[in-house]
Amino acid sequence: MGALAAAIAIGLAALGAGLGNGMIVSRTVEGIARQPEAKNDLQTTMFIGVALVEAIPIIAAVIAFIVMFQ
């Protein structure tokens, strides 16, 4: 039962991170299209946001392993 819960947790975290990254990148591309002179600032903010969103599946994997091996 713990393995199933871990698999669901990791899958949902990956799905959420994928959706979040897609939204972040699409909005950044929109912003660059509207204001090309702000490209560097927008890209910097985008990379910080993507890094924060990517932390979610890593945390979910750690929690899943803790649940599995208890």
PDB file of N, CA and C in Angstrom:
ATOM      1  N   MET A   1       0.821  -1.195   0.000  1.00  0.00           N
ATOM      2  CA  MET A   1       0.000   0.000   0.000  1.00  0.00           C
ATOM      3  C   MET A   1       0.866   1.261   0.000  1.00  0.00           C
ATOM      4  N   GLY A   2       1.979   1.211   0.727  1.00  0.00           N
ATOM      5  CA  GLY A   2       2.885   2.361   0.767  1.00  0.00           C
ATOM      6  C   GLY A   2       3.496   2.644  -0.593  1.00  0.00           C
ATOM      7  N   ALA A   3       3.793   1.575  -1.356  1.00  0.00           N
ATOM      8  CA  ALA A   3       4.388   1.770  -2.681  1.00  0.00           C
ATOM      9  C   ALA A   3       3.390   2.451  -3.623  1.00  0.00           C
ATOM     10  N   LEU A   4       2.139   2.077  -3.520  1.00  0.00           N
ATOM     11  CA  LEU A   4       1.113   2.704  -4.353  1.00  0.00           C
ATOM     12  C   LEU A   4       0.962   4.183  -4.005  1.00  0.00           C
ATOM     13  N   ALA A   5       0.950   4.486  -2.733  1.00  0.00           N
ATOM     14  CA  ALA A   5       0.851   5.882  -2.302  1.00  0.00           C
ATOM     15  C   ALA A   5       2.053   6.684  -2.771  1.00  0.00           C
ATOM     16  N   ALA A   6       3.232   6.078  -2.697  1.00  0.00           N
ATOM     17  CA  ALA A   6       4.443   6.763  -3.141  1.00  0.00           C
ATOM     18  C   ALA A   6       4.393   7.029  -4.645  1.00  0.00           C
ATOM     19  N   ALA A   7       3.944   6.044  -5.403  1.00  0.00           N
ATOM     20  CA  ALA A   7       3.863   6.209  -6.858  1.00  0.00           C
ATOM     21  C   ALA A   7       2.867   7.301  -7.230  1.00  0.00           C
ATOM     22  N   ILE A   8       1.739   7.336  -6.560  1.00  0.00           N
ATOM     23  CA  ILE A   8       0.742   8.374  -6.835  1.00  0.00           C
ATOM     24  C   ILE A   8       1.284   9.750  -6.465  1.00  0.00           C
ATOM     25  N   ALA A   9       1.970   9.837  -5.335  1.00  0.00           N
ATOM     26  CA  ALA A   9       2.521  11.122  -4.901  1.00  0.00           C
ATOM     27  C   ALA A   9       3.554  11.646  -5.891  1.00  0.00           C
ATOM     28  N   ILE A  10       4.443  10.788  -6.338  1.00  0.00           N
ATOM     29  CA  ILE A  10       5.470  11.222  -7.282  1.00  0.00           C
ATOM     30  C   ILE A  10       4.836  11.582  -8.628  1.00  0.00           C
ATOM     31  N   GLY A  11       3.874  10.801  -9.068  1.00  0.00           N
ATOM     32  CA  GLY A  11       3.203  11.091 -10.336  1.00  0.00           C
ATOM     33  C   GLY A  11       2.470  12.415 -10.321  1.00  0.00           C
ATOM     34  N   LEU A  12       1.746  12.688  -9.252  1.00  0.00           N
ATOM     35  CA  LEU A  12       1.024  13.960  -9.159  1.00  0.00           C
ATOM     36  C   LEU A  12       1.980  15.144  -9.040  1.00  0.00           C
ATOM     37  N   ALA A  13       3.077  14.947  -8.318  1.00  0.00           N
ATOM     38  CA  ALA A  13       4.062  16.022  -8.198  1.00  0.00           C
ATOM     39  C   ALA A  13       4.696  16.321  -9.557  1.00  0.00           C
ATOM     40  N   ALA A  14       4.995  15.268 -10.315  1.00  0.00           N
ATOM     41  CA  ALA A  14       5.578  15.467 -11.652  1.00  0.00           C
ATOM     42  C   ALA A  14       4.581  16.149 -12.579  1.00  0.00           C
ATOM     43  N   LEU A  15       3.329  15.760 -12.492  1.00  0.00           N
ATOM     44  CA  LEU A  15       2.297  16.385 -13.318  1.00  0.00           C
ATOM     45  C   LEU A  15       2.159  17.867 -12.980  1.00  0.00           C
ATOM     46  N   GLY A  16       2.107  18.165 -11.704  1.00  0.00           N
ATOM     47  CA  GLY A  16       1.997  19.560 -11.275  1.00  0.00           C
ATOM     48  C   GLY A  16       3.201  20.391 -11.683  1.00  0.00           C
ATOM     49  N   ALA A  17       4.387  19.811 -11.561  1.00  0.00           N
ATOM     50  CA  ALA A  17       5.590  20.536 -11.956  1.00  0.00           C
ATOM     51  C   ALA A  17       5.618  20.773 -13.461  1.00  0.00           C
ATOM     52  N   GLY A  18       5.182  19.795 -14.222  1.00  0.00           N
ATOM     53  CA  GLY A  18       5.140  19.968 -15.674  1.00  0.00           C
ATOM     54  C   GLY A  18       4.183  21.070 -16.084  1.00  0.00           C
ATOM     55  N   LEU A  19       3.018  21.094 -15.470  1.00  0.00           N
ATOM     56  CA  LEU A  19       2.048  22.159 -15.765  1.00  0.00           C
ATOM     57  C   LEU A  19       2.577  23.526 -15.331  1.00  0.00           C
ATOM     58  N   GLY A  20       3.177  23.554 -14.156  1.00  0.00           N
ATOM     59  CA  GLY A  20       3.728  24.821 -13.657  1.00  0.00           C
ATOM     60  C   GLY A  20       4.834  25.352 -14.539  1.00  0.00           C
ATOM     61  N   ASN A  21       5.737  24.476 -14.949  1.00  0.00           N
ATOM     62  CA  ASN A  21       6.832  24.906 -15.830  1.00  0.00           C
ATOM     63  C   ASN A  21       6.299  25.398 -17.169  1.00  0.00           C
ATOM     64  N   GLY A  22       5.307  24.713 -17.683  1.00  0.00           N
ATOM     65  CA  GLY A  22       4.714  25.145 -18.945  1.00  0.00           C
ATOM     66  C   GLY A  22       4.108  26.527 -18.843  1.00  0.00           C
ATOM     67  N   MET A  23       3.413  26.781 -17.744  1.00  0.00           N
ATOM     68  CA  MET A  23       2.807  28.096 -17.552  1.00  0.00           C
ATOM     69  C   MET A  23       3.861  29.184 -17.394  1.00  0.00           C
ATOM     70  N   ILE A  24       4.911  28.883 -16.629  1.00  0.00           N
ATOM     71  CA  ILE A  24       5.970  29.868 -16.412  1.00  0.00           C
ATOM     72  C   ILE A  24       6.644  30.230 -17.728  1.00  0.00           C
ATOM     73  N   VAL A  25       7.008  29.217 -18.498  1.00  0.00           N
ATOM     74  CA  VAL A  25       7.726  29.471 -19.751  1.00  0.00           C
ATOM     75  C   VAL A  25       6.820  30.177 -20.761  1.00  0.00           C
ATOM     76  N   SER A  26       5.557  29.771 -20.845  1.00  0.00           N
ATOM     77  CA  SER A  26       4.668  30.414 -21.820  1.00  0.00           C
ATOM     78  C   SER A  26       4.452  31.883 -21.486  1.00  0.00           C
ATOM     79  N   ARG A  27       4.304  32.191 -20.209  1.00  0.00           N
ATOM     80  CA  ARG A  27       4.118  33.594 -19.824  1.00  0.00           C
ATOM     81  C   ARG A  27       5.397  34.395 -20.048  1.00  0.00           C
ATOM     82  N   THR A  28       6.542  33.769 -19.876  1.00  0.00           N
ATOM     83  CA  THR A  28       7.796  34.468 -20.141  1.00  0.00           C
ATOM     84  C   THR A  28       7.936  34.777 -21.630  1.00  0.00           C
ATOM     85  N   VAL A  29       7.584  33.814 -22.467  1.00  0.00           N
ATOM     86  CA  VAL A  29       7.651  34.047 -23.910  1.00  0.00           C
ATOM     87  C   VAL A  29       6.684  35.162 -24.305  1.00  0.00           C
ATOM     88  N   GLU A  30       5.501  35.179 -23.707  1.00  0.00           N
ATOM     89  CA  GLU A  30       4.555  36.271 -23.972  1.00  0.00           C
ATOM     90  C   GLU A  30       5.144  37.615 -23.586  1.00  0.00           C
ATOM     91  N   GLY A  31       5.774  37.648 -22.408  1.00  0.00           N
ATOM     92  CA  GLY A  31       6.371  38.897 -21.947  1.00  0.00           C
ATOM     93  C   GLY A  31       7.500  39.361 -22.847  1.00  0.00           C
ATOM     94  N   ILE A  32       8.317  38.423 -23.316  1.00  0.00           N
ATOM     95  CA  ILE A  32       9.409  38.786 -24.223  1.00  0.00           C
ATOM     96  C   ILE A  32       8.855  39.271 -25.556  1.00  0.00           C
ATOM     97  N   ALA A  33       7.766  38.665 -26.012  1.00  0.00           N
ATOM     98  CA  ALA A  33       7.160  39.108 -27.265  1.00  0.00           C
ATOM     99  C   ALA A  33       6.600  40.524 -27.139  1.00  0.00           C
ATOM    100  N   ARG A  34       6.080  40.862 -25.960  1.00  0.00           N
ATOM    101  CA  ARG A  34       5.517  42.198 -25.767  1.00  0.00           C
ATOM    102  C   ARG A  34       6.594  43.251 -25.521  1.00  0.00           C
ATOM    103  N   GLN A  35       7.642  42.852 -24.767  1.00  0.00           N
ATOM    104  CA  GLN A  35       8.718  43.794 -24.444  1.00  0.00           C
ATOM    105  C   GLN A  35      10.066  43.116 -24.645  1.00  0.00           C
ATOM    106  N   PRO A  36      10.565  43.107 -25.854  1.00  0.00           N
ATOM    107  CA  PRO A  36      11.841  42.432 -26.121  1.00  0.00           C
ATOM    108  C   PRO A  36      13.016  43.010 -25.336  1.00  0.00           C
ATOM    109  N   GLU A  37      12.945  44.264 -24.956  1.00  0.00           N
ATOM    110  CA  GLU A  37      14.052  44.875 -24.211  1.00  0.00           C
ATOM    111  C   GLU A  37      14.158  44.341 -22.784  1.00  0.00           C
ATOM    112  N   ALA A  38      13.119  43.705 -22.279  1.00  0.00           N
ATOM    113  CA  ALA A  38      13.127  43.159 -20.920  1.00  0.00           C
ATOM    114  C   ALA A  38      13.483  41.673 -20.908  1.00  0.00           C
ATOM    115  N   LYS A  39      14.053  41.178 -21.989  1.00  0.00           N
ATOM    116  CA  LYS A  39      14.332  39.750 -22.128  1.00  0.00           C
ATOM    117  C   LYS A  39      15.207  39.215 -21.004  1.00  0.00           C
ATOM    118  N   ASN A  40      16.296  39.889 -20.684  1.00  0.00           N
ATOM    119  CA  ASN A  40      17.227  39.382 -19.667  1.00  0.00           C
ATOM    120  C   ASN A  40      16.578  39.305 -18.290  1.00  0.00           C
ATOM    121  N   ASP A  41      15.830  40.335 -17.923  1.00  0.00           N
ATOM    122  CA  ASP A  41      15.146  40.325 -16.619  1.00  0.00           C
ATOM    123  C   ASP A  41      14.098  39.226 -16.554  1.00  0.00           C
ATOM    124  N   LEU A  42      13.342  39.064 -17.638  1.00  0.00           N
ATOM    125  CA  LEU A  42      12.303  38.032 -17.656  1.00  0.00           C
ATOM    126  C   LEU A  42      12.900  36.637 -17.609  1.00  0.00           C
ATOM    127  N   GLN A  43      13.992  36.426 -18.328  1.00  0.00           N
ATOM    128  CA  GLN A  43      14.618  35.101 -18.323  1.00  0.00           C
ATOM    129  C   GLN A  43      15.175  34.763 -16.947  1.00  0.00           C
ATOM    130  N   THR A  44      15.771  35.734 -16.287  1.00  0.00           N
ATOM    131  CA  THR A  44      16.306  35.494 -14.944  1.00  0.00           C
ATOM    132  C   THR A  44      15.195  35.084 -13.992  1.00  0.00           C
ATOM    133  N   THR A  45      14.101  35.826 -14.026  1.00  0.00           N
ATOM    134  CA  THR A  45      12.963  35.502 -13.170  1.00  0.00           C
ATOM    135  C   THR A  45      12.373  34.144 -13.529  1.00  0.00           C
ATOM    136  N   MET A  46      12.335  33.823 -14.833  1.00  0.00           N
ATOM    137  CA  MET A  46      11.805  32.537 -15.270  1.00  0.00           C
ATOM    138  C   MET A  46      12.645  31.388 -14.720  1.00  0.00           C
ATOM    139  N   PHE A  47      13.968  31.517 -14.808  1.00  0.00           N
ATOM    140  CA  PHE A  47      14.826  30.427 -14.335  1.00  0.00           C
ATOM    141  C   PHE A  47      14.701  30.228 -12.825  1.00  0.00           C
ATOM    142  N   ILE A  48      14.544  31.294 -12.084  1.00  0.00           N
ATOM    143  CA  ILE A  48      14.330  31.168 -10.641  1.00  0.00           C
ATOM    144  C   ILE A  48      13.001  30.461 -10.369  1.00  0.00           C
ATOM    145  N   GLY A  49      11.953  30.844 -11.085  1.00  0.00           N
ATOM    146  CA  GLY A  49      10.644  30.204 -10.907  1.00  0.00           C
ATOM    147  C   GLY A  49      10.665  28.734 -11.277  1.00  0.00           C
ATOM    148  N   VAL A  50      11.327  28.402 -12.381  1.00  0.00           N
ATOM    149  CA  VAL A  50      11.415  27.001 -12.807  1.00  0.00           C
ATOM    150  C   VAL A  50      12.176  26.175 -11.770  1.00  0.00           C
ATOM    151  N   ALA A  51      13.243  26.746 -11.221  1.00  0.00           N
ATOM    152  CA  ALA A  51      14.008  26.028 -10.197  1.00  0.00           C
ATOM    153  C   ALA A  51      13.157  25.758  -8.961  1.00  0.00           C
ATOM    154  N   LEU A  52      12.362  26.727  -8.562  1.00  0.00           N
ATOM    155  CA  LEU A  52      11.498  26.535  -7.389  1.00  0.00           C
ATOM    156  C   LEU A  52      10.415  25.485  -7.662  1.00  0.00           C
ATOM    157  N   VAL A  53       9.866  25.511  -8.863  1.00  0.00           N
ATOM    158  CA  VAL A  53       8.831  24.537  -9.208  1.00  0.00           C
ATOM    159  C   VAL A  53       9.428  23.136  -9.293  1.00  0.00           C
ATOM    160  N   GLU A  54      10.653  23.019  -9.788  1.00  0.00           N
ATOM    161  CA  GLU A  54      11.294  21.703  -9.907  1.00  0.00           C
ATOM    162  C   GLU A  54      11.642  21.100  -8.550  1.00  0.00           C
ATOM    163  N   ALA A  55      11.676  21.930  -7.514  1.00  0.00           N
ATOM    164  CA  ALA A  55      11.952  21.406  -6.174  1.00  0.00           C
ATOM    165  C   ALA A  55      10.790  20.563  -5.659  1.00  0.00           C
ATOM    166  N   ILE A  56       9.596  20.815  -6.139  1.00  0.00           N
ATOM    167  CA  ILE A  56       8.408  20.100  -5.643  1.00  0.00           C
ATOM    168  C   ILE A  56       8.481  18.598  -5.906  1.00  0.00           C
ATOM    169  N   PRO A  57       8.793  18.135  -7.128  1.00  0.00           N
ATOM    170  CA  PRO A  57       8.879  16.682  -7.333  1.00  0.00           C
ATOM    171  C   PRO A  57      10.016  16.035  -6.549  1.00  0.00           C
ATOM    172  N   ILE A  58      11.097  16.776  -6.335  1.00  0.00           N
ATOM    173  CA  ILE A  58      12.205  16.224  -5.546  1.00  0.00           C
ATOM    174  C   ILE A  58      11.766  16.025  -4.107  1.00  0.00           C
ATOM    175  N   ILE A  59      11.069  16.999  -3.559  1.00  0.00           N
ATOM    176  CA  ILE A  59      10.557  16.870  -2.194  1.00  0.00           C
ATOM    177  C   ILE A  59       9.544  15.730  -2.123  1.00  0.00           C
ATOM    178  N   ALA A  60       8.699  15.604  -3.138  1.00  0.00           N
ATOM    179  CA  ALA A  60       7.716  14.515  -3.160  1.00  0.00           C
ATOM    180  C   ALA A  60       8.407  13.158  -3.212  1.00  0.00           C
ATOM    181  N   ALA A  61       9.496  13.042  -3.959  1.00  0.00           N
ATOM    182  CA  ALA A  61      10.224  11.774  -4.030  1.00  0.00           C
ATOM    183  C   ALA A  61      10.829  11.430  -2.679  1.00  0.00           C
ATOM    184  N   VAL A  62      11.382  12.411  -2.001  1.00  0.00           N
ATOM    185  CA  VAL A  62      11.959  12.157  -0.665  1.00  0.00           C
ATOM    186  C   VAL A  62      10.878  11.708   0.305  1.00  0.00           C
ATOM    187  N   ILE A  63       9.736  12.383   0.288  1.00  0.00           N
ATOM    188  CA  ILE A  63       8.629  11.994   1.169  1.00  0.00           C
ATOM    189  C   ILE A  63       8.120  10.607   0.815  1.00  0.00           C
ATOM    190  N   ALA A  64       8.062  10.296  -0.478  1.00  0.00           N
ATOM    191  CA  ALA A  64       7.599   8.974  -0.902  1.00  0.00           C
ATOM    192  C   ALA A  64       8.534   7.884  -0.411  1.00  0.00           C
ATOM    193  N   PHE A  65       9.841   8.118  -0.480  1.00  0.00           N
ATOM    194  CA  PHE A  65      10.794   7.118   0.018  1.00  0.00           C
ATOM    195  C   PHE A  65      10.675   6.977   1.535  1.00  0.00           C
ATOM    196  N   ILE A  66      10.446   8.065   2.223  1.00  0.00           N
ATOM    197  CA  ILE A  66      10.277   7.969   3.670  1.00  0.00           C
ATOM    198  C   ILE A  66       9.048   7.138   4.005  1.00  0.00           C
ATOM    199  N   VAL A  67       7.952   7.354   3.286  1.00  0.00           N
ATOM    200  CA  VAL A  67       6.725   6.603   3.530  1.00  0.00           C
ATOM    201  C   VAL A  67       6.917   5.119   3.184  1.00  0.00           C
ATOM    202  N   MET A  68       7.623   4.843   2.087  1.00  0.00           N
ATOM    203  CA  MET A  68       7.808   3.463   1.665  1.00  0.00           C
ATOM    204  C   MET A  68       8.641   2.656   2.648  1.00  0.00           C
ATOM    205  N   PHE A  69       9.664   3.263   3.228  1.00  0.00           N
ATOM    206  CA  PHE A  69      10.609   2.504   4.036  1.00  0.00           C
ATOM    207  C   PHE A  69      10.374   2.662   5.533  1.00  0.00           C
ATOM    208  N   GLN A  70       9.178   3.037   5.902  1.00  0.00           N
ATOM    209  CA  GLN A  70       8.859   3.075   7.335  1.00  0.00           C
ATOM    210  C   GLN A  70       8.085   1.857   7.749  1.00  0.00           C
TER     211      GLN A  70
END
